Short mmCIF file of C-alpha atoms in Angstrom, two decimals:
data_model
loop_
_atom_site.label_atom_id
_atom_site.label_comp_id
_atom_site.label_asym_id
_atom_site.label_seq_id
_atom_site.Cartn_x
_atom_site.Cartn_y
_atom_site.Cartn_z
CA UNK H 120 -11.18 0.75 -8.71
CA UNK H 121 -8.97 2.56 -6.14
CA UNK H 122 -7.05 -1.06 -5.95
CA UNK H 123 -6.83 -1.39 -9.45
CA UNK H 124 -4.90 2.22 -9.75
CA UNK H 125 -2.74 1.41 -6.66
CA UNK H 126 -1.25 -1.65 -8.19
CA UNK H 127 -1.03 -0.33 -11.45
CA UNK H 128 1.11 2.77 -9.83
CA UNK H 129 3.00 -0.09 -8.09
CA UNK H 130 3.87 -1.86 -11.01
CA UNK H 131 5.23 1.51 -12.75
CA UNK H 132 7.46 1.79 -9.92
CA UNK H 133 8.42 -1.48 -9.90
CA UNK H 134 9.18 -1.37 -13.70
CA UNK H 135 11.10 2.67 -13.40
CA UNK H 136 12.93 0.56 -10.24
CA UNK H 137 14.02 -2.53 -12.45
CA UNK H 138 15.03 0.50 -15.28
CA UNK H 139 17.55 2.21 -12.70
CA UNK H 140 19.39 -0.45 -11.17
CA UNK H 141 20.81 -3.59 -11.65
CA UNK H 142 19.22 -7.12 -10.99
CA UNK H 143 20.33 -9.26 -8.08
CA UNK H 144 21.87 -11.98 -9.22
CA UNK H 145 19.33 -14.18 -7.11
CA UNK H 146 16.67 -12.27 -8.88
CA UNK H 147 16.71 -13.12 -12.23
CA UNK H 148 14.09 -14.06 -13.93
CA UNK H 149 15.33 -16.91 -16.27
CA UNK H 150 12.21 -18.62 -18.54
CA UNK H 151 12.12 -22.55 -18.84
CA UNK H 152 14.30 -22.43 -21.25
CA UNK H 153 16.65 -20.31 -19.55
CA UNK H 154 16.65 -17.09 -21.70
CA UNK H 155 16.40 -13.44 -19.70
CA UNK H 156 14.12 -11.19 -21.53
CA UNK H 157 15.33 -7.96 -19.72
CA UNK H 158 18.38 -6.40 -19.32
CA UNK H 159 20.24 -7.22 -15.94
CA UNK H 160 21.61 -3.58 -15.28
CA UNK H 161 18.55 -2.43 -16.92
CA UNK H 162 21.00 -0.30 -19.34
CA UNK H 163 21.98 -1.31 -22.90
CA UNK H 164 25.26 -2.79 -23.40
CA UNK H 165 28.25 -1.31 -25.09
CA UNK H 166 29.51 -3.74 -27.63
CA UNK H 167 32.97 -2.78 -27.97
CA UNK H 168 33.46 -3.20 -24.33
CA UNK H 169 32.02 -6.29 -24.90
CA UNK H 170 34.33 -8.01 -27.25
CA UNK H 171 36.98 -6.35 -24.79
CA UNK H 172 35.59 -8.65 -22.01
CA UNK H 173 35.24 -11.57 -24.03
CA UNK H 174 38.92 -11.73 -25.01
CA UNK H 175 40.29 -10.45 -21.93
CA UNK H 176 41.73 -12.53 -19.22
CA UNK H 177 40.88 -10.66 -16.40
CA UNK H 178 37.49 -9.71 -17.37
CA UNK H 179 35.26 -12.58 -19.01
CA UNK H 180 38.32 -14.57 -20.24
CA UNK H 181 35.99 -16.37 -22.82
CA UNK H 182 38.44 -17.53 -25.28
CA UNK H 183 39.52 -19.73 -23.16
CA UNK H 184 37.15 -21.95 -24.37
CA UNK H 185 35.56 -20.30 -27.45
CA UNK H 186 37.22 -18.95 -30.20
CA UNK H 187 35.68 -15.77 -32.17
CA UNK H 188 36.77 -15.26 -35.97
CA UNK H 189 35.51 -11.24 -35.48
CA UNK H 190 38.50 -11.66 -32.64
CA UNK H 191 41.67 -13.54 -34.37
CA UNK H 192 43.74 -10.86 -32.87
CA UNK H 193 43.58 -12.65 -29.39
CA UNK H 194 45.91 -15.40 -29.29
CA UNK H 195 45.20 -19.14 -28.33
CA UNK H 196 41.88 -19.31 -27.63
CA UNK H 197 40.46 -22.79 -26.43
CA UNK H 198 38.28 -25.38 -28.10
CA UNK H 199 35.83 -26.39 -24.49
CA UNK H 200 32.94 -24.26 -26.13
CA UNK H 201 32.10 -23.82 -29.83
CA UNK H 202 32.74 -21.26 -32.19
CA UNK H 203 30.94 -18.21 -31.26
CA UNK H 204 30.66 -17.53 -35.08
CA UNK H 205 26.84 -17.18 -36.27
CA UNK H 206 26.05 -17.55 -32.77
CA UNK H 207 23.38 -14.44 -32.93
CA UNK H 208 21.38 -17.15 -35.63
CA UNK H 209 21.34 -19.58 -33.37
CA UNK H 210 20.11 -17.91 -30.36
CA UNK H 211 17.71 -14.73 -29.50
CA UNK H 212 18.56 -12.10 -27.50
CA UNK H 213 16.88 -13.37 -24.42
CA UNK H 214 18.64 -16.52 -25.30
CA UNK H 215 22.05 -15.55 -25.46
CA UNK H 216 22.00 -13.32 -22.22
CA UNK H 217 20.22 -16.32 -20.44
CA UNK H 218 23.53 -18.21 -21.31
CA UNK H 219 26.02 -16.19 -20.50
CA UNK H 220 24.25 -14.91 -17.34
CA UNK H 221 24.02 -19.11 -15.75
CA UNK H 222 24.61 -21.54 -18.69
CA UNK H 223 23.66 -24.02 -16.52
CA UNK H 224 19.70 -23.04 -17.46
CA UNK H 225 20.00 -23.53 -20.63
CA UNK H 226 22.61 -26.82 -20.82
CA UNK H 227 22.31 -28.65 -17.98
CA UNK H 228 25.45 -29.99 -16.58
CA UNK H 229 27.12 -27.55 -18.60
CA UNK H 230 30.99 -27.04 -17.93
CA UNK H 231 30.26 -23.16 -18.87
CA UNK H 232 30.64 -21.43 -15.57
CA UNK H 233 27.73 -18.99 -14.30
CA UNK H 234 29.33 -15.89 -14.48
CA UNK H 235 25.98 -13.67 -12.89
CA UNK H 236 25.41 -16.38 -9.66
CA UNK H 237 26.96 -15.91 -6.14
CA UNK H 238 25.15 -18.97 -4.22
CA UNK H 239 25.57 -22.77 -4.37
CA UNK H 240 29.17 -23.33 -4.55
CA UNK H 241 31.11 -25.99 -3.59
CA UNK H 242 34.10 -24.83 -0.94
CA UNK H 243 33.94 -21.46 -3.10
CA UNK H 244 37.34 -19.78 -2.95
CA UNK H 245 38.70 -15.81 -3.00
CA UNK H 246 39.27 -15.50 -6.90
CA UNK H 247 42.58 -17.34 -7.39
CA UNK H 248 44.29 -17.91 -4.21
CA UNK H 249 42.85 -21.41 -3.13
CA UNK H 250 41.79 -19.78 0.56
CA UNK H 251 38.11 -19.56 1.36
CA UNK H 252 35.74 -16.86 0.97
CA UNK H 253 32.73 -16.17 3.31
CA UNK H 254 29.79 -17.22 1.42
CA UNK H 255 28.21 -13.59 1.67
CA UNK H 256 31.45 -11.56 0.28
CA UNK H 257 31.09 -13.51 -2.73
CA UNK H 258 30.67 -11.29 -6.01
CA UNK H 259 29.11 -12.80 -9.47
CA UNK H 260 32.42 -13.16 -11.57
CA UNK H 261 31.15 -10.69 -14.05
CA UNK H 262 29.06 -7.44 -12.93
CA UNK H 263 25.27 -6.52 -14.78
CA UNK H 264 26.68 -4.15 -16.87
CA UNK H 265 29.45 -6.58 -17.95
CA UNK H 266 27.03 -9.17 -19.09
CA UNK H 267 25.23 -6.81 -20.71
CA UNK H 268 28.13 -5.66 -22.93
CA UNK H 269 28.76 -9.26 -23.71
CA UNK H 270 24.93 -9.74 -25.04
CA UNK H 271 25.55 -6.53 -27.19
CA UNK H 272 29.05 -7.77 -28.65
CA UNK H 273 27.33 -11.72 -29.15
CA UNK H 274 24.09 -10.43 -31.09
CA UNK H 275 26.45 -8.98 -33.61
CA UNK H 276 27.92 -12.39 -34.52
CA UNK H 277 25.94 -13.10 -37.86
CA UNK H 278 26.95 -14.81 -40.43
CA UNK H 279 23.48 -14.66 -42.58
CA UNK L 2 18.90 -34.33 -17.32
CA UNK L 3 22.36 -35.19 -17.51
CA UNK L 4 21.49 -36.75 -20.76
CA UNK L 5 20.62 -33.49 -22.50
CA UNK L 6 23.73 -32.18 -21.35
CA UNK L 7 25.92 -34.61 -22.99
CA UNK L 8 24.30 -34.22 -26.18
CA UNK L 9 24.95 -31.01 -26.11
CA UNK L 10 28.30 -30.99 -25.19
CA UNK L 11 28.97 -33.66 -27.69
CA UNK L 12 27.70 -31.94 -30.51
CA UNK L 13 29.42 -28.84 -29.59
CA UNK L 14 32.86 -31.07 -29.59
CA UNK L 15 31.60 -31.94 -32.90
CA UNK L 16 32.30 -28.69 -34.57
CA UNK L 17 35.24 -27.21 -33.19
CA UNK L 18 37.29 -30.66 -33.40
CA UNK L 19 38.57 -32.46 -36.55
CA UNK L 20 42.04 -30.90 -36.07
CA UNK L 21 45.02 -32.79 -35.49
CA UNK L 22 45.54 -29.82 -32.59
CA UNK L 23 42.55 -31.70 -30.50
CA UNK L 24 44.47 -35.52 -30.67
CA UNK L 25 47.31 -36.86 -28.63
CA UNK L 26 49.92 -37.78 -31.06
CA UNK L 27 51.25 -40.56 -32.27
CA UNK L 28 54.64 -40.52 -30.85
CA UNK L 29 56.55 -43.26 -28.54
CA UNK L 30 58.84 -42.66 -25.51
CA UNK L 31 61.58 -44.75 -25.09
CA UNK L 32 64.26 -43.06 -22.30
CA UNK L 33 68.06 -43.64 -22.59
CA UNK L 34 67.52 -45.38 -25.49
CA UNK L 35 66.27 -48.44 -22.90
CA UNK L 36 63.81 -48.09 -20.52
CA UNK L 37 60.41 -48.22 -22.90
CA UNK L 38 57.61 -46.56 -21.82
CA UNK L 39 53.96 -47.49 -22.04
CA UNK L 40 52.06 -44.22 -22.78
CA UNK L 41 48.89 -45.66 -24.00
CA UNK L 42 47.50 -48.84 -22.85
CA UNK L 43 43.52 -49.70 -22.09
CA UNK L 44 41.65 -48.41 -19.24
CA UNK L 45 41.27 -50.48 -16.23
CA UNK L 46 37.19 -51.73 -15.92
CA UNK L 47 36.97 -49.90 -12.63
CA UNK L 48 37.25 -46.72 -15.18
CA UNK L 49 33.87 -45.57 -16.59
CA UNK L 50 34.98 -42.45 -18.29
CA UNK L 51 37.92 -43.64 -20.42
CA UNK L 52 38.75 -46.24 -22.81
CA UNK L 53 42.08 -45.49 -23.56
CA UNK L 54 44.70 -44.22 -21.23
CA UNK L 55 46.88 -41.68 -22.78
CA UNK L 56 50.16 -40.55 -20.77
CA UNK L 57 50.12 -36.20 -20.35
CA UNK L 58 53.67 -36.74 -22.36
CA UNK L 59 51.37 -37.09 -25.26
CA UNK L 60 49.63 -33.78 -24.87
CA UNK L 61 53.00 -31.67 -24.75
CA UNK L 62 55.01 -30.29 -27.74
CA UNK L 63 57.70 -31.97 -29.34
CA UNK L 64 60.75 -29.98 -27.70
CA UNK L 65 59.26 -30.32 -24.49
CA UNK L 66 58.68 -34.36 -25.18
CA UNK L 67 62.58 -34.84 -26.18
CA UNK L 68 63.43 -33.77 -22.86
CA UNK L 69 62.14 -36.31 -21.00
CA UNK L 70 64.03 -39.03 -23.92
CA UNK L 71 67.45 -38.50 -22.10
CA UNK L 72 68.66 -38.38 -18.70
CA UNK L 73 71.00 -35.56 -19.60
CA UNK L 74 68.60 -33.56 -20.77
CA UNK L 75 65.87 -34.22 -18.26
CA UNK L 76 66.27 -31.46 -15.56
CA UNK L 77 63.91 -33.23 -13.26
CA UNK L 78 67.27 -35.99 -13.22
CA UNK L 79 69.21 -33.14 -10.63
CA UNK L 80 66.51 -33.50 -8.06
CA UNK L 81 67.16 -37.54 -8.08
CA UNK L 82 71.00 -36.72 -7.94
CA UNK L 83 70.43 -34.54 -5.00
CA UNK L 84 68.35 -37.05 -3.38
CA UNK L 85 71.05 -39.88 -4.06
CA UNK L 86 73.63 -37.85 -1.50
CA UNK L 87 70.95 -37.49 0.71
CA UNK L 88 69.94 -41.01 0.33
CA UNK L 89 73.53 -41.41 2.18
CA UNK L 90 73.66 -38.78 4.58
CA UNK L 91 72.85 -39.48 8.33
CA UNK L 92 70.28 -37.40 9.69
CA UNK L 93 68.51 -37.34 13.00
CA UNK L 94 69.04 -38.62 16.46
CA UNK L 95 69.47 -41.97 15.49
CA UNK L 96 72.75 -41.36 13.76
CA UNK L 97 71.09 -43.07 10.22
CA UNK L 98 70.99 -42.71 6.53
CA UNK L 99 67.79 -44.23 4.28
CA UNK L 100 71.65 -46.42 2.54
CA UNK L 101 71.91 -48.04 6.68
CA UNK L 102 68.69 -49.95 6.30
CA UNK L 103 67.62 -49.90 2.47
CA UNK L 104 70.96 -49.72 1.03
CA UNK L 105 71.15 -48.98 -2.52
CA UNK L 106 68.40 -47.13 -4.14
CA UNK L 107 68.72 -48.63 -7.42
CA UNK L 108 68.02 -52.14 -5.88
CA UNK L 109 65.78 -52.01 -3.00
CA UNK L 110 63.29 -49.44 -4.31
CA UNK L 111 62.89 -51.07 -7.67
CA UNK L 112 58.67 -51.45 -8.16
CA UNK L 113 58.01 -49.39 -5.20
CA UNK L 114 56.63 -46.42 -6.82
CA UNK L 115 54.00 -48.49 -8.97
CA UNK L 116 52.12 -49.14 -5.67
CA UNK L 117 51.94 -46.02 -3.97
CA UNK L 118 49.72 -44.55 -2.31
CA UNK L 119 49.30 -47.71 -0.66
CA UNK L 120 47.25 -49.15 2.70
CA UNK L 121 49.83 -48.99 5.12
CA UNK L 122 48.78 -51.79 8.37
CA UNK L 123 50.46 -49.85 11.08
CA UNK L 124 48.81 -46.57 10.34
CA UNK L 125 45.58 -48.18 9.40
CA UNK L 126 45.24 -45.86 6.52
CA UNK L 127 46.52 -45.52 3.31
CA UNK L 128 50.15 -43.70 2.68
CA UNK L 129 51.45 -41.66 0.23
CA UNK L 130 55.00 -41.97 -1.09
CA UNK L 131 55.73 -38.94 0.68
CA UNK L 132 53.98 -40.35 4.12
CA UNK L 133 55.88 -43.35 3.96
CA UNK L 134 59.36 -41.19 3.43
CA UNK L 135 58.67 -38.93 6.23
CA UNK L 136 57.66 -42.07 8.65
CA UNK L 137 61.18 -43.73 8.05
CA UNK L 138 62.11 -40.23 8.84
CA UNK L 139 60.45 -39.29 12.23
CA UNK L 140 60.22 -43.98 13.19
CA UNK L 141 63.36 -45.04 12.49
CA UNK L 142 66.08 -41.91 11.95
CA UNK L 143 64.52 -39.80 14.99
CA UNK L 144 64.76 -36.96 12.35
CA UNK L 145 62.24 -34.14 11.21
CA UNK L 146 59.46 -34.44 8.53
CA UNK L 147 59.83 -33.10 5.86
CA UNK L 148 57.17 -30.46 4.52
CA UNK L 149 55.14 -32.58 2.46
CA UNK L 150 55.32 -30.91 -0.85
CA UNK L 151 58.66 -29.03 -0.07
CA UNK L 152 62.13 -29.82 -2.31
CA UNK L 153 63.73 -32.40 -0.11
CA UNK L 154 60.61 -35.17 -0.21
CA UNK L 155 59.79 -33.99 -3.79
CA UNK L 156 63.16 -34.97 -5.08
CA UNK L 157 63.42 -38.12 -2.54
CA UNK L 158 60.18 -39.28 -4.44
CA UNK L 159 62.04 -38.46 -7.84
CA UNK L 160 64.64 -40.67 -6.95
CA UNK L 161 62.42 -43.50 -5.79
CA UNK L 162 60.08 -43.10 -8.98
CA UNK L 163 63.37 -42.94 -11.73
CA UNK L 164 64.47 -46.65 -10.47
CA UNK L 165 60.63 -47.88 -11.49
CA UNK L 166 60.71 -46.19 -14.90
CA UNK L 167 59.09 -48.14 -17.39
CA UNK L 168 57.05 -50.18 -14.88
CA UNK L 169 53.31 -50.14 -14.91
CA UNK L 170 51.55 -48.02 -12.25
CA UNK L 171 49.02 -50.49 -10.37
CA UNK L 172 47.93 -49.33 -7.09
CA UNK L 173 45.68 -51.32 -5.02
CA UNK L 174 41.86 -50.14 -5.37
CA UNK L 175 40.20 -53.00 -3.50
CA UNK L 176 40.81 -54.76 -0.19
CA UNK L 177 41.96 -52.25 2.90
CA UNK L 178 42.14 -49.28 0.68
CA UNK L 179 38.66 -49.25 -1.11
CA UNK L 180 36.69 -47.25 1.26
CA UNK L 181 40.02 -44.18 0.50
CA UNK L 182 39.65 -45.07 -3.37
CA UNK L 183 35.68 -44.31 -3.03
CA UNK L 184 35.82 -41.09 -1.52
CA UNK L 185 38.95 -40.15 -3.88
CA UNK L 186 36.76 -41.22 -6.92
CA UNK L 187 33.70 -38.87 -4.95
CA UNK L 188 36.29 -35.96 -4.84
CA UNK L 189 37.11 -36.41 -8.70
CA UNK L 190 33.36 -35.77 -10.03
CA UNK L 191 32.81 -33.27 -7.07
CA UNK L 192 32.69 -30.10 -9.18
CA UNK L 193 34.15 -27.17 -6.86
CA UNK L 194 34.53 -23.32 -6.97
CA UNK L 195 32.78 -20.54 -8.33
CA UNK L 196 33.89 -22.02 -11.89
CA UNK L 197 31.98 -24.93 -10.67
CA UNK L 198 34.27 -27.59 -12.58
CA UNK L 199 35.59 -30.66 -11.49
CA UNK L 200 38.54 -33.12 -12.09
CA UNK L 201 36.39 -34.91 -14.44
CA UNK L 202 35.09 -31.97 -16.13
CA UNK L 203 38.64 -31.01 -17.82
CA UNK L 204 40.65 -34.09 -18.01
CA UNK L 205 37.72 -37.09 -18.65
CA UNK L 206 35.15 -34.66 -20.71
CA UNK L 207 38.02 -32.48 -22.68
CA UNK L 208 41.35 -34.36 -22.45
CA UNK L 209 42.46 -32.98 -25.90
CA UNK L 210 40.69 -29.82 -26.24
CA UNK L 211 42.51 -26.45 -25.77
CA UNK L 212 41.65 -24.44 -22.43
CA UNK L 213 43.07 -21.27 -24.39
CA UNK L 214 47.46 -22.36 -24.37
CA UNK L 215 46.53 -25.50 -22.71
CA UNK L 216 46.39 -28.71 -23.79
CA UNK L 217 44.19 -30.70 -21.68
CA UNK L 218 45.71 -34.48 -20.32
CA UNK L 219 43.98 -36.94 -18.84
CA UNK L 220 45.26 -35.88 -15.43
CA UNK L 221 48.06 -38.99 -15.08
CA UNK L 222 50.09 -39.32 -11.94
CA UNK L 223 52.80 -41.57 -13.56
CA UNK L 224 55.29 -39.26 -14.79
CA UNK L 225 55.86 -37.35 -11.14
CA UNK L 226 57.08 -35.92 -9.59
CA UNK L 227 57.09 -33.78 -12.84
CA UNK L 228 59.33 -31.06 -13.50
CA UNK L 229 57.64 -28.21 -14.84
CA UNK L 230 58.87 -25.41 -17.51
CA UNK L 231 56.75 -23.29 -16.35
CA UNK L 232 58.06 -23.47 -12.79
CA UNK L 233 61.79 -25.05 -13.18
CA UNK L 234 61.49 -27.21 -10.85
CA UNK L 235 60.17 -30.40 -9.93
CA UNK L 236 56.41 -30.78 -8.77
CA UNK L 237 54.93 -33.04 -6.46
CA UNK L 238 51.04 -34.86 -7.10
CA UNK L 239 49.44 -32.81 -4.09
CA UNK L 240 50.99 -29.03 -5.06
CA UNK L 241 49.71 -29.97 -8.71
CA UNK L 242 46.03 -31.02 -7.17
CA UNK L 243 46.12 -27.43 -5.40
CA UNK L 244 46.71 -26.05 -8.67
CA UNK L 245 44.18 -27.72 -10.13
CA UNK L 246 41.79 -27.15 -7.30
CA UNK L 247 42.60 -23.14 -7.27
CA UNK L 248 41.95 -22.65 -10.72
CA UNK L 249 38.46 -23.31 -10.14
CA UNK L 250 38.43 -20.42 -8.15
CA UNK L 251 37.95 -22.90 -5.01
CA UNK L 252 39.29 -23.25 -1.25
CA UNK L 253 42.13 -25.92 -1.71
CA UNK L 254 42.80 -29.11 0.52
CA UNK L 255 46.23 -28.75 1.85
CA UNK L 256 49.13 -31.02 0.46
CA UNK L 257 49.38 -33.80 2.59
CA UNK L 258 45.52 -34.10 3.36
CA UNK L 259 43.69 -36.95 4.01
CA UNK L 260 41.45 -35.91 0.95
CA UNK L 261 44.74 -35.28 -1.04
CA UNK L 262 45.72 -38.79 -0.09
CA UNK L 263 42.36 -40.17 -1.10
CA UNK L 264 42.00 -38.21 -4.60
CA UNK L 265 45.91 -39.32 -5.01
CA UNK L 266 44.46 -43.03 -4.53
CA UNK L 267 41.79 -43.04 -7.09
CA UNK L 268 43.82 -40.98 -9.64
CA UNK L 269 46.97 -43.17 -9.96
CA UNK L 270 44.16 -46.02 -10.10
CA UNK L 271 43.14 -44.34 -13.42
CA UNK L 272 46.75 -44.56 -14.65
CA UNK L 273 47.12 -48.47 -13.08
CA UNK L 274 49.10 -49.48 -16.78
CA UNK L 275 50.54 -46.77 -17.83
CA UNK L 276 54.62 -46.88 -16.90
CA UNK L 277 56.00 -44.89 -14.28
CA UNK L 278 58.30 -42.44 -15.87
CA UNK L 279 58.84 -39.60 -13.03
CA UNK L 280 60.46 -37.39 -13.25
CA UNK L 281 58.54 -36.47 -16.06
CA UNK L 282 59.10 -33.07 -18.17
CA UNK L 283 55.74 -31.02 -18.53
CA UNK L 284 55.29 -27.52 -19.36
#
C-alpha cells in the first residue's frame, strides 16, 4: 500500500517534471514507428513561429528541400523532400513531430537531417566553418521549443 | 532496411518531379566553335549508382552555359593566360622555367589532365595534378610549393586542363592505385556532419532536384578547375570538396590531404568519359 502511493507520487512528479522542462534530446521517447506522443519542451507550439522557422534559413531552413503552397512567399524552395501540402492527412501528430524531431525513425536512411539529436556524428563540425566541434558542445540544430512550433505550423497543412 | 528507405525516397521523388526544372537539358557544348565536348556519355561498370553521366554544365542556366562556349568570354581563360607567363618564367635556385624542360604547353601537356590523379612510382602513392606541379617545383626548379589550393597552382592546372579540352577523363582505378580509389569510393558514401549527408546523398540520389537555388550535378571533376560566379574566380577540386564537406555542417579534410587525394581518385573515376573542359564556368 505505502509502495503503491510512493510510486504513484513519483510518477506525478515525474509527469509535473516532463511538463516544466524540455526533453533531452537523448531522451526521447520515439515509438516503433518513430512518432513522439508528447511534447519535447513540454509547452505547446506557436504556429506562426513555426512557419517562420520552416522558411527561414537560419532557423529550420526547410524549404530547402520542401516546398509549402501556405508559404509561396519564400523564394526557391527545393524539391529533396515532398510537398508539405496535406501533410497533416498523412501523418498524426505524434507522427509528424517524430519526423521532424530524427527522420531517420521513421525513414530509414533518410537524407532528412535529425534536427533534435546531438550524438553519432561523423567528424561533426562547428555549424558552418568546416573546424571540429567537441562532441559534448554539440547543440541539436533546432531547440524543443523550435520543434514544437514546427509540429503546430505542420498539423495545419490540410487539404481535406 | 535500406530497402524501405529507397522506396520511400523514390516515391517521394515521384510527386514533386515531372517538371522540366528537375532534368538536365538537352543542350550540346561545343567551345570555339571546335573543340566538342562530350557531356553525356554512359557510366563506367565500376559505377553502381549511375547510368548516365551528365556533365554539371548541364545543370546551370543558359547565360551561365554560353560562357563556357567561347574563350573570350570564359573568365576562367585569364587564369590559363597568367599561367602561360609563368609557364616561362624562371623560378627557384635552379635558375628554371616549367618551358626549359617541357617546353610548350600546348604540345607536351596535351592528354595529361585526363589521367590525373594518377599513381606516381617515385612517391609510391597516387598524385594529384597539383602534387605533381609542386614536385617539378620543389625536384627539379629548387623553388617553393605552392599552397595547394592557392591562385598560382589553381591557374597552372587551368592551363594544363584547357590543352586536353574535349578529351575524355579516364583515370586509372585498378593496378597501383586501387587500394586509393577504394577508400576514395568509402569517403563518397561516408555520410558526415550533423546534417549527416554524404557525397552520394546529393549528387547520386538527387542530381536534378533543387536544394532550394541549387541545382544539384552529379558532382563531375572534368570541367576544373572551374571558375565560379559566385566567387569570380577560378576553383580548384579540393577547395570545392571542403565546400561540399562544410555544408554538412562537418570538420573538413584539408586541401591537399591524402583523403582529398583519394576522394579526388574515385570521383574523376565517375566522370572517366566525360571530356575535360576546365576551366569550366559554374555558378
Amino acid at each position: 500500500m505505502k509502495r503503491a502511493i510512493s510510486a504513484a507520487i513519483a510518477a506525478s512528479i515525474l509527469a509535473v517534471a516532463a511538463n516544466a522542462e524540455a526533453v533531452a534530446p537523448s531522451d526521447v521517447a520515439y515509438d516503433e514507428y518513430g512518432a513522439v506522443a508528447a511534447s519535447l519542451s513540454g509547452q505547446p507550439g506557436n504556429a506562426e513561429e513555426g512557419a517562420t522557422a520552416f522558411g527561414s534559413k537560419s532557423i529550420g531552413n526547410c524549404v530547402s528541400c520542401h516546398a509549402v503552397t501556405a508559404l509561396a512567399d519564400v523564394p526557391f524552395p527545393g524539391n529533396v523532400g515532398p510537398s508539405l501540402d496535406g501533410v497533416a492527412d498523412r501523418w498524426t501528430e505524434a507522427e509528424i513531430r517524430g519526423i521532424v524531431a530524427n527522420a531517420k525513425k521513421t525513414y530509414d536512411g533518410t537524407i532528412m537531417p535529425a534536427f533534435y539529436q546531438v550524438d553519432g556524428f561523423t567528424r561533426p563540425g562547428k555549424a558552418y566553418t568546416g573546424k571540429a566541434i567537441a562532441v559534448e558542445e554539440i547543440e541539436p540544430l533546432l531547440s524543443a521549443q523550435q520543434i514544437e512550433d514546427l509540429v503546430a505550423f505542420l498539423v495545419t497543412l490540410k487539404e481535406e | 532496411m535500406k530497402f524501405k528507405a529507397m522506396t520511400a525516397l523514390a516515391g517521394a521523388l515521384a510527386m514533386v518531379t515531372g517538371g522540366a526544372l528537375a532534368d538536365a537539358d538537352d543542350d550540346t557544348l561545343t567551345i570555339n566553335e571546335e573543340i566538342e565536348i562530350i557531356t553525356k556519355t554512359d557510366a563506367p561498370a565500376y559505377i553502381d549508382g549511375l547510368s548516365e553521366l551528365i556533365s554539371g554544365w548541364h545543370f546551370r542556366s543558359d547565360e551561365t552555359q554560353q560562357l563556357e562556349t567561347d574563350d573570350f568570354d570564359n573568365p576562367g581563360m585569364l587564369g590559363v593566360e597568367a599561367a602561360m607567363e609563368v609557364w616561362e618564367t624562371a623560378d627557384g635556385s635552379e635558375g628554371k622555367s616549367c618551358a626549359d624542360c617541357h617546353e610548350s604547353a600546348e604540345e607536351t601537356m596535351v592528354g595529361v589532365r585526363a589521367v590525373y590523379p594518377k599513381w606516381n612510382d617515385n612517391a609510391e602513392a597516387v598524385w594529384t595534378l597539383e602534387m605533381a606541379i609542386n614536385g617539378c617545383r620543389t625536384e627539379r626548379m629548387g623553388a617553393e610549393a605552392w599552397k595547394y589550393d592557392g591562385d598560382d597552382i589553381t591557374n597552372m592546372v587551368a592551363l594544363i586542363s584547357s590543352v586536353s579540352r574535349g578529351m575524355p577523363m579516364s583515370v586509372a582505378v585498378d593496378g597501383p592505385a586501387q587500394a586509393t580509389w577504394e577508400e576514395g569510393k568509402e569517403l563518397y558514401y561516408t555520410r558526415t556532419g550533423q546534417l549527416d549527408l554524404s557525397c552520394a546523398n546529393c549528387h547520386e540520389d538527387n542530381y536534378g532536384n533543387m536544394i532550394r537555388a541549387d541545382h544539384l550535378s552529379q558532382g563531375h571533376t572534368n570541367g576544373f578547375p572551374t571558375y565560379r560566379l559566385k566567387n569570380a574566380k577560378l576553383n580548384s577540386v579540393h577547395a570545392r570538396f571542403k565546400g561540399c564537406v562544410r555544408d554538412t555542417r562537418a570538420e573538413t579534410y584539408a586541401p591537399g590531404s591524402p583523403e582529398f587525394v583519394a576522394l579526388e581518385l574515385y570521383v574523376a573515376s565517375r566522370g572517366n568519359g566525360l571530356s575535360i573542359e576546365g576551366p569550366a564556368v559554374r555558378n
